[in-house]
PDB file of C-alpha atoms and ligand atoms in Angstrom:
ATOM      1  CA  UNK A  27     133.769 139.686  82.833  1.00 76.00           C
ATOM      2  CA  UNK A  28     130.515 139.121  80.951  1.00 79.00           C
ATOM      3  CA  UNK A  29     127.548 141.450  81.456  1.00 83.00           C
ATOM      4  CA  UNK A  30     124.063 140.036  81.005  1.00 83.00           C
ATOM      5  CA  UNK A  31     122.635 142.875  78.893  1.00 91.00           C
ATOM      6  CA  UNK A  32     125.592 143.968  76.776  1.00 91.00           C
ATOM      7  CA  UNK A  33     127.168 142.989  73.468  1.00 90.00           C
ATOM      8  CA  UNK A  34     130.557 143.834  72.024  1.00 90.00           C
ATOM      9  CA  UNK A  35     130.622 146.909  69.802  1.00 86.00           C
ATOM     10  CA  UNK A  36     133.425 148.383  67.739  1.00 89.00           C
ATOM     11  CA  UNK A  37     136.291 149.457  69.964  1.00 83.00           C
ATOM     12  CA  UNK A  38     137.965 152.837  70.370  1.00 85.00           C
ATOM     13  CA  UNK A  39     141.491 153.298  69.025  1.00 83.00           C
ATOM     14  CA  UNK A  40     142.814 152.998  72.590  1.00 94.00           C
ATOM     15  CA  UNK A  41     144.377 149.894  74.158  1.00 92.00           C
ATOM     16  CA  UNK A  42     141.813 148.523  76.644  1.00 94.00           C
ATOM     17  CA  UNK A  43     142.007 146.702  79.969  1.00 95.00           C
ATOM     18  CA  UNK A  44     139.580 144.439  81.831  1.00 96.00           C
ATOM     19  CA  UNK A  45     136.926 146.053  83.964  1.00 97.00           C
ATOM     20  CA  UNK A  46     138.551 144.763  87.132  1.00 97.00           C
ATOM     21  CA  UNK A  47     141.704 146.795  86.405  1.00 97.00           C
ATOM     22  CA  UNK A  48     140.049 149.861  84.881  1.00 98.00           C
ATOM     23  CA  UNK A  49     139.806 153.430  86.175  1.00 98.00           C
ATOM     24  CA  UNK A  50     137.241 154.286  83.486  1.00 98.00           C
ATOM     25  CA  UNK A  51     134.700 151.986  81.820  1.00 98.00           C
ATOM     26  CA  UNK A  52     132.838 152.946  78.636  1.00 98.00           C
ATOM     27  CA  UNK A  53     129.291 151.693  78.005  1.00 98.00           C
ATOM     28  CA  UNK A  54     127.259 152.615  74.930  1.00 98.00           C
ATOM     29  CA  UNK A  55     123.482 152.885  75.137  1.00 98.00           C
ATOM     30  CA  UNK A  56     122.301 153.073  71.517  1.00 98.00           C
ATOM     31  CA  UNK A  57     118.666 154.075  72.160  1.00 98.00           C
ATOM     32  CA  UNK A  58     116.850 156.840  70.268  1.00 98.00           C
ATOM     33  CA  UNK A  59     113.224 155.776  70.543  1.00 97.00           C
ATOM     34  CA  UNK A  60     111.801 159.072  71.834  1.00 97.00           C
ATOM     35  CA  UNK A  61     113.800 161.621  69.816  1.00 95.00           C
ATOM     36  CA  UNK A  62     111.193 163.889  68.345  1.00 89.00           C
ATOM     37  CA  UNK A  63     112.802 165.757  65.430  1.00 95.00           C
ATOM     38  CA  UNK A  64     115.863 163.942  64.037  1.00 95.00           C
ATOM     39  CA  UNK A  65     116.655 160.243  64.625  1.00 94.00           C
ATOM     40  CA  UNK A  66     120.090 158.645  64.592  1.00 97.00           C
ATOM     41  CA  UNK A  67     121.340 158.867  68.198  1.00 98.00           C
ATOM     42  CA  UNK A  68     121.318 155.045  68.184  1.00 98.00           C
ATOM     43  CA  UNK A  69     124.495 155.300  66.101  1.00 98.00           C
ATOM     44  CA  UNK A  70     126.159 157.708  68.561  1.00 98.00           C
ATOM     45  CA  UNK A  71     128.144 155.139  70.567  1.00 98.00           C
ATOM     46  CA  UNK A  72     129.595 153.569  67.417  1.00 97.00           C
ATOM     47  CA  UNK A  73     130.320 156.907  65.721  1.00 97.00           C
ATOM     48  CA  UNK A  74     132.013 158.386  68.794  1.00 98.00           C
ATOM     49  CA  UNK A  75     134.209 155.309  69.218  1.00 97.00           C
ATOM     50  CA  UNK A  76     135.072 155.362  65.522  1.00 97.00           C
ATOM     51  CA  UNK A  77     135.831 159.088  65.762  1.00 97.00           C
ATOM     52  CA  UNK A  78     138.579 158.363  68.283  1.00 97.00           C
ATOM     53  CA  UNK A  79     140.520 156.750  65.440  1.00 96.00           C
ATOM     54  CA  UNK A  80     141.063 160.295  64.137  1.00 96.00           C
ATOM     55  CA  UNK A  81     142.549 161.540  67.417  1.00 97.00           C
ATOM     56  CA  UNK A  82     145.990 161.349  69.002  1.00 97.00           C
ATOM     57  CA  UNK A  83     145.781 159.515  72.326  1.00 98.00           C
ATOM     58  CA  UNK A  84     148.238 162.103  73.689  1.00 98.00           C
ATOM     59  CA  UNK A  85     146.554 165.210  75.139  1.00 98.00           C
ATOM     60  CA  UNK A  86     148.988 168.029  74.371  1.00 98.00           C
ATOM     61  CA  UNK A  87     147.857 170.482  77.048  1.00 97.00           C
ATOM     62  CA  UNK A  88     147.803 167.844  79.799  1.00 98.00           C
ATOM     63  CA  UNK A  89     150.929 165.842  78.877  1.00 98.00           C
ATOM     64  CA  UNK A  90     148.714 162.783  79.384  1.00 98.00           C
ATOM     65  CA  UNK A  91     148.633 159.834  76.965  1.00 98.00           C
ATOM     66  CA  UNK A  92     145.307 158.002  77.161  1.00 98.00           C
ATOM     67  CA  UNK A  93     147.040 154.919  75.729  1.00 98.00           C
ATOM     68  CA  UNK A  94     148.843 154.616  79.068  1.00 98.00           C
ATOM     69  CA  UNK A  95     145.654 154.706  81.148  1.00 98.00           C
ATOM     70  CA  UNK A  96     143.446 151.879  82.386  1.00 98.00           C
ATOM     71  CA  UNK A  97     140.314 152.209  80.253  1.00 98.00           C
ATOM     72  CA  UNK A  98     137.756 149.432  79.717  1.00 97.00           C
ATOM     73  CA  UNK A  99     134.946 149.266  77.178  1.00 97.00           C
ATOM     74  CA  UNK A 100     132.106 146.891  78.012  1.00 96.00           C
ATOM     75  CA  UNK A 101     130.344 147.383  74.663  1.00 97.00           C
ATOM     76  CA  UNK A 102     126.762 148.475  74.094  1.00 98.00           C
ATOM     77  CA  UNK A 103     123.611 147.851  76.101  1.00 98.00           C
ATOM     78  CA  UNK A 104     120.944 145.693  74.498  1.00 97.00           C
ATOM     79  CA  UNK A 105     118.107 148.193  74.051  1.00 97.00           C
ATOM     80  CA  UNK A 106     114.370 147.426  73.919  1.00 97.00           C
ATOM     81  CA  UNK A 107     113.128 149.199  70.813  1.00 96.00           C
ATOM     82  CA  UNK A 108     110.477 151.787  71.629  1.00 95.00           C
ATOM     83  CA  UNK A 109     110.670 151.134  75.379  1.00 98.00           C
ATOM     84  CA  UNK A 110     112.881 153.709  77.166  1.00 98.00           C
ATOM     85  CA  UNK A 111     111.865 152.549  80.644  1.00 98.00           C
ATOM     86  CA  UNK A 112     112.758 148.896  80.061  1.00 98.00           C
ATOM     87  CA  UNK A 113     116.045 149.950  78.450  1.00 98.00           C
ATOM     88  CA  UNK A 114     116.813 152.222  81.412  1.00 98.00           C
ATOM     89  CA  UNK A 115     116.104 149.341  83.831  1.00 98.00           C
ATOM     90  CA  UNK A 116     118.608 147.152  81.971  1.00 98.00           C
ATOM     91  CA  UNK A 117     121.089 150.025  82.055  1.00 98.00           C
ATOM     92  CA  UNK A 118     120.705 150.414  85.813  1.00 98.00           C
ATOM     93  CA  UNK A 119     121.345 146.692  86.307  1.00 97.00           C
ATOM     94  CA  UNK A 120     124.388 146.736  84.031  1.00 98.00           C
ATOM     95  CA  UNK A 121     125.991 149.734  85.738  1.00 98.00           C
ATOM     96  CA  UNK A 122     125.368 148.151  89.133  1.00 98.00           C
ATOM     97  CA  UNK A 123     127.085 144.982  87.833  1.00 97.00           C
ATOM     98  CA  UNK A 124     129.966 147.151  86.662  1.00 97.00           C
ATOM     99  CA  UNK A 125     130.376 148.735  90.094  1.00 98.00           C
ATOM    100  CA  UNK A 126     130.193 145.328  91.784  1.00 97.00           C
ATOM    101  CA  UNK A 127     133.034 144.145  89.535  1.00 97.00           C
ATOM    102  CA  UNK A 128     135.080 147.259  90.327  1.00 98.00           C
ATOM    103  CA  UNK A 129     133.745 149.684  92.972  1.00 98.00           C
ATOM    104  CA  UNK A 130     136.299 152.327  91.991  1.00 98.00           C
ATOM    105  CA  UNK A 131     135.571 152.400  88.278  1.00 98.00           C
ATOM    106  CA  UNK A 132     134.114 155.582  86.764  1.00 98.00           C
ATOM    107  CA  UNK A 133     131.409 154.724  84.200  1.00 98.00           C
ATOM    108  CA  UNK A 134     131.387 156.780  80.997  1.00 98.00           C
ATOM    109  CA  UNK A 135     128.134 156.415  79.076  1.00 98.00           C
ATOM    110  CA  UNK A 136     127.918 157.122  75.346  1.00 98.00           C
ATOM    111  CA  UNK A 137     124.394 157.832  74.035  1.00 98.00           C
ATOM    112  CA  UNK A 138     121.972 157.454  72.602  1.00 98.00           C
ATOM    113  CA  UNK A 139     119.262 159.893  73.583  1.00 98.00           C
ATOM    114  CA  UNK A 140     119.300 161.777  76.861  1.00 98.00           C
ATOM    115  CA  UNK A 141     116.534 159.742  78.537  1.00 98.00           C
ATOM    116  CA  UNK A 142     119.182 157.043  79.042  1.00 98.00           C
ATOM    117  CA  UNK A 143     121.086 159.248  81.513  1.00 99.00           C
ATOM    118  CA  UNK A 144     118.540 158.231  84.138  1.00 99.00           C
ATOM    119  CA  UNK A 145     120.208 154.787  84.231  1.00 98.00           C
ATOM    120  CA  UNK A 146     123.684 155.840  85.474  1.00 98.00           C
ATOM    121  CA  UNK A 147     122.205 158.459  87.805  1.00 99.00           C
ATOM    122  CA  UNK A 148     119.827 155.925  89.419  1.00 98.00           C
ATOM    123  CA  UNK A 149     122.618 153.322  89.617  1.00 98.00           C
ATOM    124  CA  UNK A 150     125.241 155.696  91.057  1.00 98.00           C
ATOM    125  CA  UNK A 151     122.951 158.004  93.091  1.00 98.00           C
ATOM    126  CA  UNK A 152     125.123 161.135  93.127  1.00 98.00           C
ATOM    127  CA  UNK A 153     124.172 164.081  95.324  1.00 98.00           C
ATOM    128  CA  UNK A 154     124.292 166.447  92.339  1.00 98.00           C
ATOM    129  CA  UNK A 155     123.662 166.350  88.604  1.00 99.00           C
ATOM    130  CA  UNK A 156     125.552 168.923  86.504  1.00 99.00           C
ATOM    131  CA  UNK A 157     124.387 169.010  82.905  1.00 99.00           C
ATOM    132  CA  UNK A 158     125.250 170.952  79.766  1.00 99.00           C
ATOM    133  CA  UNK A 159     122.225 171.024  77.463  1.00 99.00           C
ATOM    134  CA  UNK A 160     120.268 173.266  75.103  1.00 98.00           C
ATOM    135  CA  UNK A 161     117.080 171.988  76.743  1.00 98.00           C
ATOM    136  CA  UNK A 162     115.762 172.094  80.310  1.00 99.00           C
ATOM    137  CA  UNK A 163     114.548 168.460  80.036  1.00 98.00           C
ATOM    138  CA  UNK A 164     112.166 169.223  82.923  1.00 98.00           C
ATOM    139  CA  UNK A 165     108.900 168.255  81.270  1.00 98.00           C
ATOM    140  CA  UNK A 166     106.683 165.918  83.294  1.00 98.00           C
ATOM    141  CA  UNK A 167     105.890 164.121  80.064  1.00 98.00           C
ATOM    142  CA  UNK A 168     106.400 164.717  76.352  1.00 98.00           C
ATOM    143  CA  UNK A 169     104.430 163.065  73.543  1.00 97.00           C
ATOM    144  CA  UNK A 170     102.488 161.229  76.305  1.00 97.00           C
ATOM    145  CA  UNK A 171     105.644 159.602  77.658  1.00 98.00           C
ATOM    146  CA  UNK A 172     107.198 160.428  81.082  1.00 98.00           C
ATOM    147  CA  UNK A 173     110.375 158.598  79.941  1.00 98.00           C
ATOM    148  CA  UNK A 174     110.833 160.837  76.887  1.00 98.00           C
ATOM    149  CA  UNK A 175     114.285 162.431  76.574  1.00 98.00           C
ATOM    150  CA  UNK A 176     112.639 165.806  77.294  1.00 98.00           C
ATOM    151  CA  UNK A 177     111.828 164.591  80.834  1.00 98.00           C
ATOM    152  CA  UNK A 178     115.128 163.155  82.049  1.00 98.00           C
ATOM    153  CA  UNK A 179     116.123 166.019  84.367  1.00 99.00           C
ATOM    154  CA  UNK A 180     112.632 165.954  85.922  1.00 98.00           C
ATOM    155  CA  UNK A 181     112.918 162.243  86.683  1.00 98.00           C
ATOM    156  CA  UNK A 182     116.364 162.873  88.162  1.00 99.00           C
ATOM    157  CA  UNK A 183     115.004 165.757  90.249  1.00 98.00           C
ATOM    158  CA  UNK A 184     112.374 163.369  91.640  1.00 98.00           C
ATOM    159  CA  UNK A 185     115.229 161.204  92.959  1.00 98.00           C
ATOM    160  CA  UNK A 186     116.199 164.082  95.257  1.00 98.00           C
ATOM    161  CA  UNK A 187     119.389 164.871  93.292  1.00 98.00           C
ATOM    162  CA  UNK A 188     120.390 168.542  93.159  1.00 98.00           C
ATOM    163  CA  UNK A 189     120.551 169.884  89.594  1.00 98.00           C
ATOM    164  CA  UNK A 190     122.441 172.658  87.780  1.00 98.00           C
ATOM    165  CA  UNK A 191     121.993 173.171  84.021  1.00 98.00           C
ATOM    166  CA  UNK A 192     124.148 175.165  81.587  1.00 99.00           C
ATOM    167  CA  UNK A 193     123.791 176.239  77.952  1.00 98.00           C
ATOM    168  CA  UNK A 194     119.992 176.236  78.131  1.00 99.00           C
ATOM    169  CA  UNK A 195     118.047 177.898  75.314  1.00 98.00           C
ATOM    170  CA  UNK A 196     114.910 175.788  74.892  1.00 98.00           C
ATOM    171  CA  UNK A 197     112.028 174.987  77.223  1.00 98.00           C
ATOM    172  CA  UNK A 198     108.461 175.867  78.187  1.00 98.00           C
ATOM    173  CA  UNK A 199     106.992 177.992  80.995  1.00 98.00           C
ATOM    174  CA  UNK A 200     105.940 174.908  83.006  1.00 98.00           C
ATOM    175  CA  UNK A 201     109.548 173.724  83.087  1.00 98.00           C
ATOM    176  CA  UNK A 202     110.748 177.159  84.258  1.00 98.00           C
ATOM    177  CA  UNK A 203     108.117 177.108  87.025  1.00 98.00           C
ATOM    178  CA  UNK A 204     109.146 173.576  88.078  1.00 98.00           C
ATOM    179  CA  UNK A 205     112.806 174.640  88.207  1.00 98.00           C
ATOM    180  CA  UNK A 206     111.889 177.612  90.425  1.00 98.00           C
ATOM    181  CA  UNK A 207     109.746 175.437  92.716  1.00 98.00           C
ATOM    182  CA  UNK A 208     112.519 172.850  93.131  1.00 98.00           C
ATOM    183  CA  UNK A 209     115.456 175.239  93.343  1.00 97.00           C
ATOM    184  CA  UNK A 210     116.994 173.975  90.117  1.00 98.00           C
ATOM    185  CA  UNK A 211     119.516 176.499  88.779  1.00 98.00           C
ATOM    186  CA  UNK A 212     119.745 176.831  85.020  1.00 98.00           C
ATOM    187  CA  UNK A 213     121.966 179.245  83.077  1.00 99.00           C
ATOM    188  CA  UNK A 214     120.861 180.437  79.640  1.00 98.00           C
ATOM    189  CA  UNK A 215     123.470 180.087  76.897  1.00 98.00           C
ATOM    190  CA  UNK A 216     123.498 183.884  76.612  1.00 98.00           C
ATOM    191  CA  UNK A 217     124.486 184.262  80.284  1.00 98.00           C
ATOM    192  CA  UNK A 218     126.964 181.375  80.344  1.00 98.00           C
ATOM    193  CA  UNK A 219     130.596 181.892  81.376  1.00 98.00           C
ATOM    194  CA  UNK A 220     133.120 179.748  83.229  1.00 98.00           C
ATOM    195  CA  UNK A 221     132.924 182.183  86.140  1.00 98.00           C
ATOM    196  CA  UNK A 222     129.104 181.848  86.239  1.00 98.00           C
ATOM    197  CA  UNK A 223     129.539 178.051  86.141  1.00 99.00           C
ATOM    198  CA  UNK A 224     131.876 178.151  89.148  1.00 98.00           C
ATOM    199  CA  UNK A 225     129.489 180.431  91.087  1.00 98.00           C
ATOM    200  CA  UNK A 226     126.581 178.019  90.585  1.00 98.00           C
ATOM    201  CA  UNK A 227     128.452 174.737  91.123  1.00 98.00           C
ATOM    202  CA  UNK A 228     130.779 175.664  93.996  1.00 98.00           C
ATOM    203  CA  UNK A 229     128.201 174.920  96.723  1.00 96.00           C
ATOM    204  CA  UNK A 230     126.687 171.778  95.169  1.00 98.00           C
ATOM    205  CA  UNK A 231     127.040 168.635  97.311  1.00 98.00           C
ATOM    206  CA  UNK A 232     129.358 165.821  96.199  1.00 98.00           C
ATOM    207  CA  UNK A 233     129.625 163.424  94.538  1.00 98.00           C
ATOM    208  CA  UNK A 234     128.574 164.775  91.171  1.00 98.00           C
ATOM    209  CA  UNK A 235     127.365 163.113  87.981  1.00 99.00           C
ATOM    210  CA  UNK A 236     128.214 165.079  84.825  1.00 98.00           C
ATOM    211  CA  UNK A 237     126.048 164.846  81.705  1.00 99.00           C
ATOM    212  CA  UNK A 238     126.800 166.431  78.349  1.00 99.00           C
ATOM    213  CA  UNK A 239     123.869 166.628  75.963  1.00 99.00           C
ATOM    214  CA  UNK A 240     125.896 167.358  72.840  1.00 98.00           C
ATOM    215  CA  UNK A 241     123.273 169.881  71.677  1.00 98.00           C
ATOM    216  CA  UNK A 242     124.635 172.254  74.346  1.00 98.00           C
ATOM    217  CA  UNK A 243     127.370 173.077  71.826  1.00 98.00           C
ATOM    218  CA  UNK A 244     126.766 175.449  68.969  1.00 97.00           C
ATOM    219  CA  UNK A 245     124.846 174.041  66.026  1.00 95.00           C
ATOM    220  CA  UNK A 246     127.917 174.527  63.797  1.00 94.00           C
ATOM    221  CA  UNK A 247     129.789 171.893  65.857  1.00 96.00           C
ATOM    222  CA  UNK A 248     126.927 169.443  66.335  1.00 98.00           C
ATOM    223  CA  UNK A 249     124.566 169.403  63.331  1.00 96.00           C
ATOM    224  CA  UNK A 250     123.754 165.696  63.826  1.00 98.00           C
ATOM    225  CA  UNK A 251     121.687 165.622  67.001  1.00 98.00           C
ATOM    226  CA  UNK A 252     118.049 164.891  67.749  1.00 97.00           C
ATOM    227  CA  UNK A 253     116.797 168.389  68.587  1.00 97.00           C
ATOM    228  CA  UNK A 254     119.364 170.899  67.334  1.00 96.00           C
ATOM    229  CA  UNK A 255     119.266 174.504  68.621  1.00 97.00           C
ATOM    230  CA  UNK A 256     121.303 177.460  67.343  1.00 97.00           C
ATOM    231  CA  UNK A 257     123.170 179.747  69.751  1.00 98.00           C
ATOM    232  CA  UNK A 258     125.157 177.112  71.648  1.00 98.00           C
ATOM    233  CA  UNK A 259     128.396 177.033  73.621  1.00 98.00           C
ATOM    234  CA  UNK A 260     131.996 176.842  72.413  1.00 98.00           C
ATOM    235  CA  UNK A 261     134.230 173.822  73.037  1.00 98.00           C
ATOM    236  CA  UNK A 262     136.944 175.360  75.248  1.00 98.00           C
ATOM    237  CA  UNK A 263     134.490 177.271  77.475  1.00 98.00           C
ATOM    238  CA  UNK A 264     132.945 173.907  78.374  1.00 98.00           C
ATOM    239  CA  UNK A 265     136.305 172.161  78.797  1.00 98.00           C
ATOM    240  CA  UNK A 266     137.531 174.927  81.138  1.00 98.00           C
ATOM    241  CA  UNK A 267     134.398 174.555  83.285  1.00 98.00           C
ATOM    242  CA  UNK A 268     134.802 170.770  83.409  1.00 98.00           C
ATOM    243  CA  UNK A 269     138.462 171.101  84.389  1.00 98.00           C
ATOM    244  CA  UNK A 270     137.459 173.291  87.331  1.00 98.00           C
ATOM    245  CA  UNK A 271     134.653 170.853  88.201  1.00 98.00           C
ATOM    246  CA  UNK A 272     136.807 167.711  88.299  1.00 98.00           C
ATOM    247  CA  UNK A 273     139.444 169.523  90.391  1.00 98.00           C
ATOM    248  CA  UNK A 274     136.893 170.653  92.971  1.00 98.00           C
ATOM    249  CA  UNK A 275     134.182 167.985  93.077  1.00 98.00           C
ATOM    250  CA  UNK A 276     134.356 164.173  93.210  1.00 98.00           C
ATOM    251  CA  UNK A 277     132.890 162.837  89.960  1.00 98.00           C
ATOM    252  CA  UNK A 278     131.103 159.440  89.975  1.00 98.00           C
ATOM    253  CA  UNK A 279     130.149 159.258  86.327  1.00 98.00           C
ATOM    254  CA  UNK A 280     130.037 161.057  83.022  1.00 98.00           C
ATOM    255  CA  UNK A 281     128.157 160.821  79.761  1.00 99.00           C
ATOM    256  CA  UNK A 282     128.021 162.201  76.254  1.00 99.00           C
ATOM    257  CA  UNK A 283     124.482 162.008  74.904  1.00 99.00           C
ATOM    258  CA  UNK A 284     122.401 162.817  71.809  1.00 98.00           C
ATOM    259  CA  UNK A 285     125.219 162.308  69.320  1.00 98.00           C
ATOM    260  CA  UNK A 286     123.433 161.185  66.168  1.00 98.00           C
ATOM    261  CA  UNK A 287     124.597 160.685  62.614  1.00 95.00           C
ATOM    262  CA  UNK A 288     124.633 158.278  59.755  1.00 94.00           C
ATOM    263  CA  UNK A 289     128.217 158.217  58.570  1.00 95.00           C
ATOM    264  CA  UNK A 290     131.770 157.741  59.729  1.00 95.00           C
ATOM    265  CA  UNK A 291     133.539 161.074  60.333  1.00 95.00           C
ATOM    266  CA  UNK A 292     130.343 162.880  61.262  1.00 96.00           C
ATOM    267  CA  UNK A 293     131.266 166.290  62.732  1.00 97.00           C
ATOM    268  CA  UNK A 294     129.061 165.772  65.791  1.00 98.00           C
ATOM    269  CA  UNK A 295     130.699 162.430  66.588  1.00 98.00           C
ATOM    270  CA  UNK A 296     134.154 164.018  66.237  1.00 98.00           C
ATOM    271  CA  UNK A 297     133.119 166.685  68.748  1.00 98.00           C
ATOM    272  CA  UNK A 298     131.959 163.895  71.058  1.00 98.00           C
ATOM    273  CA  UNK A 299     135.183 161.917  70.597  1.00 98.00           C
ATOM    274  CA  UNK A 300     137.335 164.949  71.433  1.00 98.00           C
ATOM    275  CA  UNK A 301     135.195 165.627  74.506  1.00 98.00           C
ATOM    276  CA  UNK A 302     135.576 161.988  75.600  1.00 98.00           C
ATOM    277  CA  UNK A 303     139.364 162.192  75.359  1.00 98.00           C
ATOM    278  CA  UNK A 304     139.509 165.510  77.209  1.00 98.00           C
ATOM    279  CA  UNK A 305     137.244 164.282  80.010  1.00 98.00           C
ATOM    280  CA  UNK A 306     139.335 161.165  80.608  1.00 98.00           C
ATOM    281  CA  UNK A 307     142.533 163.207  80.347  1.00 98.00           C
ATOM    282  CA  UNK A 308     141.388 165.884  82.821  1.00 98.00           C
ATOM    283  CA  UNK A 309     140.161 163.275  85.286  1.00 98.00           C
ATOM    284  CA  UNK A 310     143.604 161.660  85.143  1.00 98.00           C
ATOM    285  CA  UNK A 311     145.400 164.996  85.431  1.00 98.00           C
ATOM    286  CA  UNK A 312     143.194 166.886  87.884  1.00 96.00           C
ATOM    287  CA  UNK A 313     140.487 164.542  89.157  1.00 94.00           C
ATOM    288  CA  UNK A 314     139.582 164.929  92.835  1.00 94.00           C
ATOM    289  CA  UNK A 315     139.847 161.456  94.430  1.00 88.00           C
TER     290      UNK A 315
HETATM  291  N1  AG3 B 422     115.587 167.268  73.523  1.00 83.55           N
HETATM  292  C1  AG3 B 422     114.586 167.837  74.140  1.00 83.55           C
HETATM  293  N2  AG3 B 422     114.560 168.022  75.418  1.00 83.55           N
HETATM  294  N3  AG3 B 422     113.541 168.185  73.392  1.00 83.55           N
HETATM  295  C2  AG3 B 422     112.383 168.885  73.931  1.00 83.55           C
HETATM  296  C3  AG3 B 422     111.283 168.725  73.011  1.00 83.55           C
HETATM  297  C4  AG3 B 422     111.659 169.287  71.665  1.00 83.55           C
HETATM  298  C5  AG3 B 422     111.075 170.607  71.521  1.00 83.55           C
HETATM  299  N4  AG3 B 422     110.393 170.707  70.263  1.00 83.55           N
HETATM  300  C6  AG3 B 422     109.400 171.688  70.298  1.00 83.55           C
HETATM  301  C7  AG3 B 422     108.545 171.602  69.104  1.00 83.55           C
HETATM  302  C8  AG3 B 422     107.423 172.595  69.159  1.00 83.55           C
HETATM  303  N5  AG3 B 422     106.875 172.826  67.834  1.00 83.55           N
HETATM  304 MN1   MN B 423     118.888 166.733  76.968  1.00 83.55          MN
HETATM  305 MN1   MN B 424     119.207 168.833  74.522  1.00 83.55          MN
END
């Protein structure tokens, strides 16, 4: 199947199937036009895919081999340089095309900056948005742009989607006040635990969209990201929370955003690649239908 707004990118190290037969479909959105400190997230989709070359397709702790699963990769979205809204609109259309081709497929978006997450959320319209992030992303606008990556959770909130945020350690008072006004729960990185995650998420309505802004992880694991923040989360404490989430809530989509970098083997991209493999593996092993 051909998609109007996509082009073929490098492929992961996994054998791939057609969209029509896929359980998971990868789409890269290489946009980084509003990142304010470090650029390079436009290379995230390519670097994450290339990082999978380094990984075994077999997930030891799950006894699942991703090479045996039905995974499609529809390439990267054609972005409109400097225009996040137009790029998001093309992303919405592409993900809707994807779901028309296979209503059961689970889209996995590789960013690109976090503003692009609005596209899968608008296309899939989950009841809840669960996000790991260093930043609240609840600004009404940033650098005079309401489609800046610092605003994505606010735009999602305006869709009426319930929101829970984890790993937070950066924001402004106005965002905290907005979260309080809208009943958005956010957990500071210092207060984060898997138990706290379960407490917050257990009553959220389904289905759920899960977003990972890679800067939620500690700076040591993800130095190549647009707005890095020290004091982040550890890998396995996020994986354990996601395993509980996919067992207990129906997941309609997933993304890994804000992976930047300029070279093959970038540490941040390798973190993203490992996370990609674990998410697919846990969905296969534990995913609630
Ligand atoms: N990724 C994000 N959500 N970023 C939010 C804006 C970056 C905060 N810089 C603050 C700079 C103040 N000197
Ligand atoms: Mn973010
Ligand atoms: Mn962030």
